[in-house]
Amino acid sequence: MEEKSLKSSILSLISEKYNPSNVISTQISSPKYMSRSEICDVLQRIAPLEKDTVIIINDHDRSTPTATIIHYLRELQKIPFPVTFFVATGTHSPTPLTAAQKLSDWKEGDKLIVHNCDNYNQHTFVGITSRKTEVWVENLVVTAKNILTINSVEPHYFAGFTGGIKSIIPGLAARKTVEQNHRWAMKQEAQILVAEGNPLFEDLWEAGNLCRDLSQIQTIQMINHGEQIKYLAVGSLKSAFNYAKLAALEFFGFPMTEKVDHIISFVAPPLDRTLYQAQKSMENVKKVLKDGGTFLLIAVCDDGIGNSNFFQRFLNYNSPQSLIKKLSFKHYKFGDHKAFYWGKLADRAQIYYMGNLSDEEIQTAFMTKISLDNLTNLLEKWNKKKETLLVDVAGGFTSCYVKND
């Protein structure tokens, strides 16, 4: 069954089988998006880019409407010269083809570079943060005369928020740097929607400041839902990000008065392509799930597991309890944080899955694959017990939390 058809079928089932008074549905907070003229009015504030400017853009694992922004910048004559587009992949590995899909307004002489975190010949060592992160970054970040970053800001389950400095660190950082920074995700203070006091978030910005004077980097930070743009901030990197961060909290944040018994999450594109990315939907709403509850993850995962580092931990440990016990900040290896978070949820809740991954893969990840018939039975049972159900319609983007918790 196709993803859209599956979602429609499940929503119909919920409507048919469940008492609506016990159902909470997350919805994007406002249907009003920026018009073309409103977007262009904001982009007019960008200083015209000079020759040899480097424009840092997101990879295909982010929903940022990069092509739209580039098109408008061309129309406004903010990009009069050939430029270099640098795809900030972090530790992801998109091909040049998938990277190029982020652009549609090429001009003669434009260049496209895709970051490779393992090519240390292309990286410069710029120093060590106070948290002992060794910072290696792409040479162009240090040497480029002019840089513009284009990014979207959303809740992030251990960095607090996406966007901002993430275009550079981890976006254009070496694997060693990302690994050392991401070990801080094992700390309790590294939480979604938390910036100040979040050790991982603070380490990212400190690392970025070692690369160059961040106040000299122009940026476009936006809140978007697919191709539609809700909010746009331009200016220096930290200032524009701080404005967008507040808008992201209002747009994607979903405050609740109490926890629920069950959650059904429809992972939104492009996060639904791999299990690695789909986990974000679990992390974004897990705080509102009662212990002993149920989480149903719905993600097609047509590209499979994705980055397999975290999945290897599942293979090494045969239970969530064993995984939680063995993984730690002190002995951190890249991928541990994702496996640790996954294990923590699996230890206190039943996790079900609907999508294209195999039964074997799903069982390895401490989940159970179910069918529509199985779900029908579950809904009838939950409804009979008058248990509460959260339907997360934009999984991986919406962030639910209990007020004053």
PDB file of N, CA and C in Angstrom, residues 42-92:
ATOM      1  N   VAL A  42      11.748  40.253   2.451  1.00  0.00           N
ATOM      2  CA  VAL A  42      12.747  39.906   3.459  1.00  0.00           C
ATOM      3  C   VAL A  42      14.102  39.668   2.804  1.00  0.00           C
ATOM      4  N   LEU A  43      14.120  38.955   1.684  1.00  0.00           N
ATOM      5  CA  LEU A  43      15.379  38.632   1.012  1.00  0.00           C
ATOM      6  C   LEU A  43      16.071  39.873   0.460  1.00  0.00           C
ATOM      7  N   GLN A  44      15.336  40.939   0.253  1.00  0.00           N
ATOM      8  CA  GLN A  44      15.938  42.190  -0.210  1.00  0.00           C
ATOM      9  C   GLN A  44      16.978  42.707   0.782  1.00  0.00           C
ATOM     10  N   ARG A  45      16.862  42.280   2.038  1.00  0.00           N
ATOM     11  CA  ARG A  45      17.783  42.772   3.063  1.00  0.00           C
ATOM     12  C   ARG A  45      19.154  42.103   2.972  1.00  0.00           C
ATOM     13  N   ILE A  46      19.256  41.036   2.183  1.00  0.00           N
ATOM     14  CA  ILE A  46      20.541  40.383   1.996  1.00  0.00           C
ATOM     15  C   ILE A  46      21.437  41.284   1.155  1.00  0.00           C
ATOM     16  N   ALA A  47      22.658  41.517   1.627  1.00  0.00           N
ATOM     17  CA  ALA A  47      23.610  42.295   0.841  1.00  0.00           C
ATOM     18  C   ALA A  47      23.972  41.519  -0.421  1.00  0.00           C
ATOM     19  N   PRO A  48      24.050  42.187  -1.573  1.00  0.00           N
ATOM     20  CA  PRO A  48      24.406  41.478  -2.816  1.00  0.00           C
ATOM     21  C   PRO A  48      25.675  40.654  -2.637  1.00  0.00           C
ATOM     22  N   LEU A  49      25.651  39.437  -3.119  1.00  0.00           N
ATOM     23  CA  LEU A  49      26.792  38.546  -2.950  1.00  0.00           C
ATOM     24  C   LEU A  49      27.904  38.907  -3.921  1.00  0.00           C
ATOM     25  N   GLU A  50      29.118  38.819  -3.440  1.00  0.00           N
ATOM     26  CA  GLU A  50      30.267  39.140  -4.277  1.00  0.00           C
ATOM     27  C   GLU A  50      30.736  37.911  -5.035  1.00  0.00           C
ATOM     28  N   LYS A  51      31.625  38.139  -5.975  1.00  0.00           N
ATOM     29  CA  LYS A  51      32.178  37.041  -6.753  1.00  0.00           C
ATOM     30  C   LYS A  51      32.885  36.056  -5.825  1.00  0.00           C
ATOM     31  N   ASP A  52      32.767  34.764  -6.174  1.00  0.00           N
ATOM     32  CA  ASP A  52      33.394  33.671  -5.427  1.00  0.00           C
ATOM     33  C   ASP A  52      32.750  33.434  -4.055  1.00  0.00           C
ATOM     34  N   THR A  53      31.529  33.917  -3.868  1.00  0.00           N
ATOM     35  CA  THR A  53      30.806  33.621  -2.631  1.00  0.00           C
ATOM     36  C   THR A  53      30.515  32.124  -2.546  1.00  0.00           C
ATOM     37  N   VAL A  54      30.632  31.581  -1.344  1.00  0.00           N
ATOM     38  CA  VAL A  54      30.260  30.188  -1.077  1.00  0.00           C
ATOM     39  C   VAL A  54      28.879  30.176  -0.422  1.00  0.00           C
ATOM     40  N   ILE A  55      27.936  29.467  -1.035  1.00  0.00           N
ATOM     41  CA  ILE A  55      26.586  29.336  -0.484  1.00  0.00           C
ATOM     42  C   ILE A  55      26.440  27.923   0.076  1.00  0.00           C
ATOM     43  N   ILE A  56      26.255  27.830   1.381  1.00  0.00           N
ATOM     44  CA  ILE A  56      26.140  26.536   2.046  1.00  0.00           C
ATOM     45  C   ILE A  56      24.663  26.158   2.135  1.00  0.00           C
ATOM     46  N   ILE A  57      24.332  24.969   1.609  1.00  0.00           N
ATOM     47  CA  ILE A  57      22.935  24.527   1.569  1.00  0.00           C
ATOM     48  C   ILE A  57      22.794  23.159   2.253  1.00  0.00           C
ATOM     49  N   ASN A  58      21.557  22.827   2.610  1.00  0.00           N
ATOM     50  CA  ASN A  58      21.272  21.538   3.241  1.00  0.00           C
ATOM     51  C   ASN A  58      21.268  20.404   2.229  1.00  0.00           C
ATOM     52  N   ASP A  59      21.422  19.179   2.722  1.00  0.00           N
ATOM     53  CA  ASP A  59      21.346  18.010   1.848  1.00  0.00           C
ATOM     54  C   ASP A  59      19.903  17.537   1.730  1.00  0.00           C
ATOM     55  N   HIS A  60      19.704  16.393   1.080  1.00  0.00           N
ATOM     56  CA  HIS A  60      18.357  15.924   0.776  1.00  0.00           C
ATOM     57  C   HIS A  60      17.644  15.308   1.975  1.00  0.00           C
ATOM     58  N   ASP A  61      18.290  15.278   3.140  1.00  0.00           N
ATOM     59  CA  ASP A  61      17.626  14.802   4.346  1.00  0.00           C
ATOM     60  C   ASP A  61      16.928  15.931   5.092  1.00  0.00           C
ATOM     61  N   ARG A  62      16.931  17.114   4.536  1.00  0.00           N
ATOM     62  CA  ARG A  62      16.220  18.246   5.116  1.00  0.00           C
ATOM     63  C   ARG A  62      15.175  18.744   4.120  1.00  0.00           C
ATOM     64  N   SER A  63      14.082  19.262   4.647  1.00  0.00           N
ATOM     65  CA  SER A  63      12.988  19.705   3.778  1.00  0.00           C
ATOM     66  C   SER A  63      13.140  21.153   3.326  1.00  0.00           C
ATOM     67  N   THR A  64      14.267  21.773   3.612  1.00  0.00           N
ATOM     68  CA  THR A  64      14.505  23.175   3.278  1.00  0.00           C
ATOM     69  C   THR A  64      14.219  23.455   1.800  1.00  0.00           C
ATOM     70  N   PRO A  65      13.349  24.423   1.467  1.00  0.00           N
ATOM     71  CA  PRO A  65      13.051  24.754   0.068  1.00  0.00           C
ATOM     72  C   PRO A  65      14.163  25.601  -0.565  1.00  0.00           C
ATOM     73  N   THR A  66      15.344  24.997  -0.665  1.00  0.00           N
ATOM     74  CA  THR A  66      16.530  25.713  -1.142  1.00  0.00           C
ATOM     75  C   THR A  66      16.344  26.271  -2.541  1.00  0.00           C
ATOM     76  N   ALA A  67      15.794  25.459  -3.435  1.00  0.00           N
ATOM     77  CA  ALA A  67      15.652  25.894  -4.830  1.00  0.00           C
ATOM     78  C   ALA A  67      14.799  27.152  -4.932  1.00  0.00           C
ATOM     79  N   THR A  68      13.749  27.229  -4.130  1.00  0.00           N
ATOM     80  CA  THR A  68      12.877  28.409  -4.135  1.00  0.00           C
ATOM     81  C   THR A  68      13.640  29.658  -3.715  1.00  0.00           C
ATOM     82  N   ILE A  69      14.423  29.539  -2.650  1.00  0.00           N
ATOM     83  CA  ILE A  69      15.184  30.683  -2.157  1.00  0.00           C
ATOM     84  C   ILE A  69      16.229  31.129  -3.176  1.00  0.00           C
ATOM     85  N   ILE A  70      16.937  30.176  -3.764  1.00  0.00           N
ATOM     86  CA  ILE A  70      17.946  30.517  -4.775  1.00  0.00           C
ATOM     87  C   ILE A  70      17.299  31.217  -5.961  1.00  0.00           C
ATOM     88  N   HIS A  71      16.145  30.732  -6.374  1.00  0.00           N
ATOM     89  CA  HIS A  71      15.438  31.350  -7.505  1.00  0.00           C
ATOM     90  C   HIS A  71      15.091  32.812  -7.193  1.00  0.00           C
ATOM     91  N   TYR A  72      14.569  33.060  -5.997  1.00  0.00           N
ATOM     92  CA  TYR A  72      14.219  34.423  -5.628  1.00  0.00           C
ATOM     93  C   TYR A  72      15.453  35.315  -5.531  1.00  0.00           C
ATOM     94  N   LEU A  73      16.537  34.782  -4.992  1.00  0.00           N
ATOM     95  CA  LEU A  73      17.772  35.556  -4.900  1.00  0.00           C
ATOM     96  C   LEU A  73      18.281  35.927  -6.289  1.00  0.00           C
ATOM     97  N   ARG A  74      18.153  35.010  -7.245  1.00  0.00           N
ATOM     98  CA  ARG A  74      18.542  35.315  -8.634  1.00  0.00           C
ATOM     99  C   ARG A  74      17.654  36.443  -9.184  1.00  0.00           C
ATOM    100  N   GLU A  75      16.367  36.328  -8.956  1.00  0.00           N
ATOM    101  CA  GLU A  75      15.442  37.351  -9.461  1.00  0.00           C
ATOM    102  C   GLU A  75      15.768  38.725  -8.880  1.00  0.00           C
ATOM    103  N   LEU A  76      16.153  38.752  -7.628  1.00  0.00           N
ATOM    104  CA  LEU A  76      16.466  40.016  -6.945  1.00  0.00           C
ATOM    105  C   LEU A  76      17.879  40.501  -7.233  1.00  0.00           C
ATOM    106  N   GLN A  77      18.585  39.741  -8.081  1.00  0.00           N
ATOM    107  CA  GLN A  77      19.966  40.060  -8.477  1.00  0.00           C
ATOM    108  C   GLN A  77      20.902  40.125  -7.264  1.00  0.00           C
ATOM    109  N   LYS A  78      20.630  39.246  -6.292  1.00  0.00           N
ATOM    110  CA  LYS A  78      21.519  39.130  -5.145  1.00  0.00           C
ATOM    111  C   LYS A  78      22.676  38.168  -5.446  1.00  0.00           C
ATOM    112  N   ILE A  79      22.543  37.371  -6.510  1.00  0.00           N
ATOM    113  CA  ILE A  79      23.597  36.444  -6.910  1.00  0.00           C
ATOM    114  C   ILE A  79      23.981  36.768  -8.359  1.00  0.00           C
ATOM    115  N   PRO A  80      24.705  37.852  -8.582  1.00  0.00           N
ATOM    116  CA  PRO A  80      25.015  38.264  -9.957  1.00  0.00           C
ATOM    117  C   PRO A  80      26.170  37.502 -10.587  1.00  0.00           C
ATOM    118  N   PHE A  81      26.961  36.790  -9.781  1.00  0.00           N
ATOM    119  CA  PHE A  81      28.141  36.107 -10.295  1.00  0.00           C
ATOM    120  C   PHE A  81      27.971  34.597 -10.143  1.00  0.00           C
ATOM    121  N   PRO A  82      28.749  33.818 -10.863  1.00  0.00           N
ATOM    122  CA  PRO A  82      28.789  32.381 -10.562  1.00  0.00           C
ATOM    123  C   PRO A  82      29.224  32.178  -9.117  1.00  0.00           C
ATOM    124  N   VAL A  83      28.615  31.225  -8.459  1.00  0.00           N
ATOM    125  CA  VAL A  83      28.922  30.962  -7.057  1.00  0.00           C
ATOM    126  C   VAL A  83      29.209  29.483  -6.861  1.00  0.00           C
ATOM    127  N   THR A  84      29.727  29.155  -5.687  1.00  0.00           N
ATOM    128  CA  THR A  84      29.967  27.773  -5.308  1.00  0.00           C
ATOM    129  C   THR A  84      28.912  27.346  -4.301  1.00  0.00           C
ATOM    130  N   PHE A  85      28.154  26.312  -4.646  1.00  0.00           N
ATOM    131  CA  PHE A  85      27.187  25.732  -3.723  1.00  0.00           C
ATOM    132  C   PHE A  85      27.865  24.586  -2.994  1.00  0.00           C
ATOM    133  N   PHE A  86      27.844  24.659  -1.673  1.00  0.00           N
ATOM    134  CA  PHE A  86      28.490  23.634  -0.849  1.00  0.00           C
ATOM    135  C   PHE A  86      27.389  22.897  -0.076  1.00  0.00           C
ATOM    136  N   VAL A  87      27.242  21.611  -0.321  1.00  0.00           N
ATOM    137  CA  VAL A  87      26.190  20.834   0.332  1.00  0.00           C
ATOM    138  C   VAL A  87      26.694  20.329   1.680  1.00  0.00           C
ATOM    139  N   ALA A  88      26.057  20.801   2.750  1.00  0.00           N
ATOM    140  CA  ALA A  88      26.465  20.454   4.119  1.00  0.00           C
ATOM    141  C   ALA A  88      25.826  19.131   4.513  1.00  0.00           C
ATOM    142  N   THR A  89      26.564  18.050   4.344  1.00  0.00           N
ATOM    143  CA  THR A  89      26.019  16.719   4.588  1.00  0.00           C
ATOM    144  C   THR A  89      26.291  16.195   5.985  1.00  0.00           C
ATOM    145  N   GLY A  90      27.194  16.841   6.738  1.00  0.00           N
ATOM    146  CA  GLY A  90      27.589  16.258   8.014  1.00  0.00           C
ATOM    147  C   GLY A  90      28.209  14.898   7.782  1.00  0.00           C
ATOM    148  N   THR A  91      27.663  13.877   8.422  1.00  0.00           N
ATOM    149  CA  THR A  91      28.152  12.512   8.203  1.00  0.00           C
ATOM    150  C   THR A  91      27.267  11.736   7.228  1.00  0.00           C
ATOM    151  N   HIS A  92      26.257  12.407   6.641  1.00  0.00           N
ATOM    152  CA  HIS A  92      25.436  11.759   5.621  1.00  0.00           C
ATOM    153  C   HIS A  92      26.262  11.627   4.337  1.00  0.00           C
TER     154      HIS A  92
END
